[in-house]
């Protein structure tokens, strides 16, 4: 029985080893190699690719990426928590309908959805046309190809990843705990602040990681909605692999981004454990 | 006696089916009152209405002569010990206990004093830095009680607080709770489906069935003078007889047994019915006999003291009787 139990994880494990771990090692290997003028790999160990990263140009881009990722996470949390809370408070039937609505966008191709935002935000787009018709503005606002547009796109794309874990953690919470808080004299706001929020912290952390990490690496949204001005670290990496044919430098940047994500996740979960005492509770 | 809680013509409907028909109840200051009934009889709903978690469909609730029908739970000067304690898992024992005082903005000094007092009273001193998940069931129970009484409520509501504990601990805590109530002088309203628990602790018992109050009285009255068939059979074991259109009950311990094995012996005058022993159950301090009566479908329960003679045997014929004064008329 025990043997079979371990046997059934092998297909998934094999998949992860082949298509995740091995590529990671290839990237790690590339990052310490060189390329010739035509982009071919030269097998000689060096750390120049990492040294190149410390150019202010790239440091700035990473900084901007982190700021946008952080803001995206905060906005997703501010929008997602009330949504998740409302869903969890609705009747069974409405919960299912609302959860379905949260997930419906996944049925449509991500590129198509991103281009839909271009249609909405461009200068002759939905928003500008409407505002001009109403007479609130005379010139079309510059909405597209700005950092804000990139953030709108990212928040839109990643919001469900925030809503779902928070919804689960609110659902899991024992409602009688709130009654106990009211009974002890807590107003609804105080009960939320002292009981609900700390108890749903695991969901908040999970959701934040699920939003923050992809938003560091995301390049499609900034490609489509950010124009040339808003380059994120993901775009730089994409460029190294596709346009510049500089696999080693692209690999080095990838490794740096991965390290950054890991460190931030570590700090985040540690901070949670300090607050929660023993980590998540059952 | 001063009244602490008054329920006046209170009614509760859940989506047009009535859980509690119009009901009146007055609870005295400083008494230990138990609401006893089978599950689904509306006893928990009644308690939750006093706490403010449910709003009565009709009627009024008065707490210490003030109308609280429309007040939110956090505005009422009552505290509740929940069935599964509902302790806050992310707080230590001490933080759990201080929660109510913090919500009411009691001064830090006063908080310290009251928490120390309550922690000593509930013997939690060594556990105050622990989280609820690190406590046993009985310890969690004591935290739940401490968390409630630290607020000096006018009334303490207890919703089957001992239900999740094992028998021995439950019996110990029954005594402890009763002593605590005497010491604090707070009005206790205790909900349970366990009649022994109700007997052991209460000043008065309210027996509820299908949302209605069947009887309100002291444990002695409830046991010895049940006013309805429901009370007679729900509290303790009982034998029900009908004579014409009259129904009466006789407790098993009041049944007198007569051996019938000597042939030709004259029946004693007290003997009322005959039958044979269907089953004998050994209870330690006595035998419980199930006696099938002649020409009647009734199976009677009687107790036989353990003495030198040994119990009746299964199948043995037996005569039964009782004193007229031990008959309790039920209708």
Coordinates of C-alpha atoms in Angstrom, one line a residue, chain B:
Chain B
X1 CA -37.3 37.7 44.0
X2 CA -36.1 40.2 41.4
X3 CA -36.4 39.2 37.8
X4 CA -33.3 39.3 35.6
X5 CA -34.6 38.1 32.2
X6 CA -38.2 38.3 31.0
X7 CA -39.3 36.8 27.8
X8 CA -42.8 38.2 27.0
X9 CA -44.9 36.5 24.4
X10 CA -41.9 35.6 22.4
X11 CA -42.2 33.9 19.1
X12 CA -39.7 32.7 16.5
X13 CA -40.4 31.6 12.9
X14 CA -37.8 30.4 10.5
X15 CA -39.1 30.9 6.9
X16 CA -42.8 30.5 7.9
X17 CA -42.4 27.4 10.1
X18 CA -42.7 28.1 13.7
X19 CA -39.9 27.1 16.0
X20 CA -41.2 28.7 19.1
X21 CA -44.9 29.5 19.6
X22 CA -45.7 32.3 22.0
X23 CA -43.7 31.7 25.1
X24 CA -43.3 33.4 28.4
X25 CA -40.5 32.9 30.9
X26 CA -39.1 34.9 33.8
X27 CA -35.6 34.1 35.0
X28 CA -34.7 35.3 38.5
X29 CA -31.6 37.2 39.5
X30 CA -28.8 34.9 40.7
X31 CA -30.5 31.6 39.9
X32 CA -29.1 28.7 38.0
X33 CA -31.8 27.9 35.4
X34 CA -31.5 25.0 33.0
X35 CA -33.4 24.8 29.8
X36 CA -33.7 21.0 29.2
X37 CA -35.1 19.3 26.1
X38 CA -34.4 16.9 23.2
X39 CA -32.4 18.2 20.3
X40 CA -34.5 20.4 18.0
X41 CA -36.9 21.5 20.8
X42 CA -35.9 25.2 20.4
X43 CA -33.8 25.5 23.5
X44 CA -30.7 26.8 21.7
X45 CA -32.8 29.2 19.7
X46 CA -34.2 30.5 22.9
X47 CA -30.7 31.0 24.3
X48 CA -29.5 32.7 21.1
X49 CA -32.4 35.1 21.3
X50 CA -31.4 36.1 24.8
X51 CA -27.8 36.6 23.6
X52 CA -29.0 38.6 20.6
X53 CA -27.9 36.3 17.8
X54 CA -31.5 35.7 16.7
X55 CA -34.2 38.2 16.7
X56 CA -37.6 37.1 17.9
X57 CA -40.3 37.3 15.2
X58 CA -42.7 38.7 17.8
X59 CA -42.6 39.5 21.5
X60 CA -40.1 41.3 23.8
X61 CA -37.0 40.5 25.8
X62 CA -36.2 42.4 29.0
X63 CA -32.8 42.2 30.6
X64 CA -32.8 43.7 34.1
X65 CA -36.0 45.6 33.4
X66 CA -34.6 47.1 30.2
X67 CA -36.0 46.2 26.8
X68 CA -33.2 44.6 24.7
X69 CA -35.3 43.1 21.9
X70 CA -33.6 45.2 19.2
X71 CA -30.1 45.5 20.8
X72 CA -27.2 43.9 19.0
X73 CA -25.3 41.2 20.9
X74 CA -22.4 43.5 21.6
X75 CA -24.7 46.0 23.3
X76 CA -26.1 43.4 25.8
X77 CA -24.7 42.8 29.2
X78 CA -24.8 39.0 28.8
X79 CA -22.0 36.6 27.9
X80 CA -22.1 33.2 26.4
X81 CA -20.1 30.0 26.7
X82 CA -20.4 28.4 23.3
X83 CA -21.0 24.7 22.6
X84 CA -17.6 24.2 21.0
X85 CA -16.0 27.1 22.9
X86 CA -15.3 29.2 19.8
X87 CA -12.0 30.3 21.3
X88 CA -9.9 32.5 19.1
X89 CA -7.1 30.2 17.8
X90 CA -4.7 33.0 16.9
X91 CA -4.7 34.4 20.5
X92 CA -3.2 33.0 23.7
X93 CA -5.3 32.1 26.6
X94 CA -4.6 35.4 28.2
X95 CA -5.4 37.3 25.0
X96 CA -8.7 35.4 24.7
X97 CA -9.7 36.3 28.2
X98 CA -8.8 40.0 27.8
X99 CA -10.6 40.4 24.5
X100 CA -13.9 41.4 26.0
X101 CA -12.3 43.9 28.4
X102 CA -10.4 45.4 25.5
X103 CA -13.5 45.8 23.4
X104 CA -15.2 47.6 26.3
X105 CA -12.1 49.8 26.8
X106 CA -11.6 48.9 30.4
X107 CA -8.4 50.5 31.8
X108 CA -5.2 48.5 31.6
X109 CA -4.9 48.4 35.4
X110 CA -8.4 47.1 35.9
X111 CA -7.9 44.6 33.1
X112 CA -4.9 43.2 34.8
X113 CA -6.6 42.9 38.1
X114 CA -9.7 41.2 36.7
X115 CA -7.8 38.8 34.4
X116 CA -5.5 37.7 37.3
X117 CA -8.6 37.1 39.4
X118 CA -10.4 35.1 36.8
X119 CA -7.3 33.1 35.8
X120 CA -6.8 32.2 39.5
X121 CA -10.5 31.2 39.8
X122 CA -10.4 29.0 36.8
X123 CA -6.9 27.6 37.6
X124 CA -5.4 28.7 34.3
X125 CA -2.2 30.4 35.6
X126 CA 0.2 28.0 34.1
X127 CA -1.6 28.0 30.8
X128 CA -2.0 31.7 30.1
X129 CA 0.7 31.9 27.4
X130 CA -0.6 28.9 25.5
X131 CA -2.7 28.8 22.4
X132 CA -6.1 27.1 22.4
X133 CA -4.7 24.3 20.1
X134 CA -2.3 23.4 22.9
X135 CA -5.0 22.8 25.5
X136 CA -7.1 19.7 26.3
X137 CA -10.9 19.8 26.0
X138 CA -11.4 20.5 29.7
X139 CA -8.8 23.3 29.7
X140 CA -10.4 24.9 26.6
X141 CA -13.7 24.7 28.5
X142 CA -12.3 26.6 31.4
X143 CA -10.8 29.3 29.1
X144 CA -14.3 29.7 27.5
X145 CA -15.8 30.2 30.9
X146 CA -13.0 32.6 32.0
X147 CA -13.4 34.6 28.8
X148 CA -17.1 35.1 29.6
X149 CA -17.1 35.8 33.3
X150 CA -14.2 38.2 33.3
X151 CA -16.7 40.7 31.9
X152 CA -18.9 40.5 35.0
X153 CA -22.0 40.0 32.9
X154 CA -25.5 40.2 34.4
X155 CA -26.2 36.8 32.9
X156 CA -24.0 34.0 31.8
X157 CA -25.5 31.9 29.0
X158 CA -24.1 28.3 28.5
X159 CA -24.9 26.3 25.4
X160 CA -24.3 22.7 26.2
X161 CA -20.8 23.6 27.4
X162 CA -19.9 20.1 28.6
X163 CA -21.2 18.2 25.6
X164 CA -17.8 17.5 24.0
X165 CA -16.2 16.2 27.2
X166 CA -15.9 12.6 28.5
X167 CA -18.1 11.5 31.4
X168 CA -15.8 11.8 34.4
X169 CA -14.6 15.3 33.4
X170 CA -18.2 16.3 32.7
X171 CA -19.2 15.3 36.2
X172 CA -16.2 17.2 37.8
X173 CA -17.0 20.3 35.8
X174 CA -20.7 20.1 36.7
X175 CA -19.8 20.5 40.4
X176 CA -17.2 23.2 39.5
X177 CA -19.7 25.2 37.5
X178 CA -22.3 25.0 40.3
X179 CA -19.8 26.2 42.9
X180 CA -18.6 29.0 40.5
X181 CA -22.2 30.2 40.1
X182 CA -22.7 30.3 43.8
X183 CA -19.5 32.2 44.3
X184 CA -20.1 34.7 41.6
X185 CA -23.8 35.2 42.2
X186 CA -24.3 35.7 38.4
X187 CA -27.5 34.4 36.9
X188 CA -26.7 31.3 34.8
X189 CA -28.9 30.1 32.0
X190 CA -27.8 26.7 31.0
X191 CA -28.9 24.7 27.9
X192 CA -28.6 20.9 27.8
X193 CA -30.3 17.8 26.6
X194 CA -28.7 15.8 29.5
X195 CA -31.3 15.5 32.3
X196 CA -28.8 14.2 34.8
X197 CA -26.7 17.3 34.3
X198 CA -29.8 19.5 34.7
X199 CA -30.7 17.7 37.9
X200 CA -27.2 18.0 39.4
X201 CA -26.8 21.7 38.9
X202 CA -30.0 23.7 38.6
X203 CA -32.1 25.7 41.0
X204 CA -34.9 25.5 38.5
X205 CA -35.4 23.5 35.3
X206 CA -37.4 24.5 32.2
X207 CA -38.4 21.3 30.3
X208 CA -39.0 22.2 26.6
X209 CA -40.5 20.2 23.8
X210 CA -41.3 21.3 20.3
X211 CA -40.8 24.9 21.2
X212 CA -43.2 24.9 24.2
X213 CA -42.4 24.9 27.9
X214 CA -43.7 21.6 29.2
X215 CA -42.9 22.4 32.9
X216 CA -41.0 24.8 35.0
X217 CA -39.9 23.8 38.4
X218 CA -37.2 22.7 40.8
X219 CA -35.4 19.4 40.0
X220 CA -37.4 17.7 42.7
X221 CA -40.7 18.9 41.3
X222 CA -39.8 18.0 37.8
X223 CA -38.7 14.5 38.8
X224 CA -41.4 13.6 41.4
X225 CA -44.3 15.7 40.1
X226 CA -44.1 15.7 36.3
X227 CA -47.1 17.5 34.9
X228 CA -47.2 15.9 31.5
X229 CA -46.5 12.5 29.8
X230 CA -43.5 14.1 28.0
X231 CA -41.9 15.3 31.3
X232 CA -42.6 12.0 33.0
X233 CA -40.9 10.0 30.3
X234 CA -38.1 12.4 29.3
X235 CA -36.8 12.8 32.9
X236 CA -35.4 9.6 34.3
X237 CA -37.0 6.2 33.7
X238 CA -40.7 5.7 34.3
X239 CA -43.6 3.3 33.9
X240 CA -46.8 4.6 32.3
X241 CA -50.1 3.1 33.0
X242 CA -53.6 3.9 31.8
X243 CA -56.8 3.2 33.7
X244 CA -59.8 4.2 31.7
X245 CA -59.0 7.6 30.4
X246 CA -56.6 8.4 33.2
X247 CA -52.8 8.1 32.6
X248 CA -50.5 7.9 35.5
X249 CA -46.8 7.0 36.1
X250 CA -44.9 5.1 38.7
X251 CA -41.1 5.4 39.0
X252 CA -39.2 2.1 38.8
X253 CA -37.8 2.6 42.3
X254 CA -41.3 2.7 43.7
X255 CA -42.3 -0.7 42.2
X256 CA -42.5 -3.4 44.8
X257 CA -41.6 -6.9 43.7
X258 CA -43.2 -10.2 45.0
X259 CA -41.7 -13.6 44.3
X260 CA -44.3 -16.0 42.9
X261 CA -42.4 -19.3 43.0
X262 CA -44.0 -20.7 46.2
X263 CA -47.0 -22.4 44.8
X264 CA -50.3 -21.8 46.7
X265 CA -49.1 -18.7 48.5
X266 CA -51.8 -16.1 48.9
X267 CA -51.2 -12.9 46.9
X268 CA -50.2 -10.0 49.1
X269 CA -52.7 -7.2 49.1
X270 CA -50.4 -4.7 47.5
X271 CA -49.9 -6.9 44.5
X272 CA -51.5 -5.3 41.5
X273 CA -50.3 -7.1 38.4
X274 CA -48.4 -10.2 37.4
X275 CA -45.9 -11.0 34.7
X276 CA -42.6 -12.6 34.1
X277 CA -39.0 -11.3 34.1
X278 CA -38.0 -10.7 30.5
X279 CA -34.5 -9.3 31.0
X280 CA -32.1 -8.6 33.9
X281 CA -29.4 -5.9 33.6
X282 CA -26.7 -5.6 36.3
X283 CA -26.0 -1.9 37.1
X284 CA -23.5 -2.4 39.9
X285 CA -25.4 -1.0 42.8
X286 CA -28.7 -2.7 41.6
X287 CA -30.4 -4.9 39.1
X288 CA -32.7 -3.4 36.5
X289 CA -35.6 -5.8 35.7
X290 CA -37.7 -5.7 32.6
X291 CA -41.0 -7.3 33.4
X292 CA -43.5 -8.3 30.8
X293 CA -47.0 -8.0 32.2
X294 CA -49.7 -10.7 31.7
X295 CA -52.4 -9.8 29.2
X296 CA -50.8 -6.4 28.5
X297 CA -48.3 -5.2 25.9
X298 CA -46.5 -3.2 28.6
X299 CA -42.9 -3.9 29.7
X300 CA -42.3 -2.6 33.1
X301 CA -39.0 -1.4 34.6
X302 CA -38.2 -2.1 38.2
X303 CA -35.1 -2.0 40.4
X304 CA -33.9 -4.8 42.7
X305 CA -31.4 -4.0 45.3
X306 CA -28.3 -6.2 45.3
X307 CA -28.4 -8.4 48.4
X308 CA -27.6 -11.9 49.4
X309 CA -30.6 -13.5 47.6
X310 CA -29.3 -13.0 44.1
X311 CA -31.4 -11.5 41.3
X312 CA -34.6 -12.8 39.7
X313 CA -33.9 -15.0 36.7
X314 CA -35.1 -14.5 33.2
X315 CA -38.5 -16.1 32.6
X316 CA -39.3 -16.2 36.3
X317 CA -42.9 -15.3 37.2
X318 CA -43.2 -12.2 39.3
X319 CA -45.8 -10.0 41.0
X320 CA -45.6 -6.3 41.1
X321 CA -47.3 -3.6 43.1
X322 CA -46.9 0.0 44.3
X323 CA -48.4 2.4 46.8
X324 CA -51.3 4.6 45.8
X325 CA -49.4 7.7 46.8
X326 CA -46.6 6.9 44.3
X327 CA -48.9 7.2 41.4
X328 CA -48.5 10.5 39.5
X329 CA -51.5 11.5 37.6
X330 CA -50.5 12.9 34.2
X331 CA -53.7 14.2 32.6

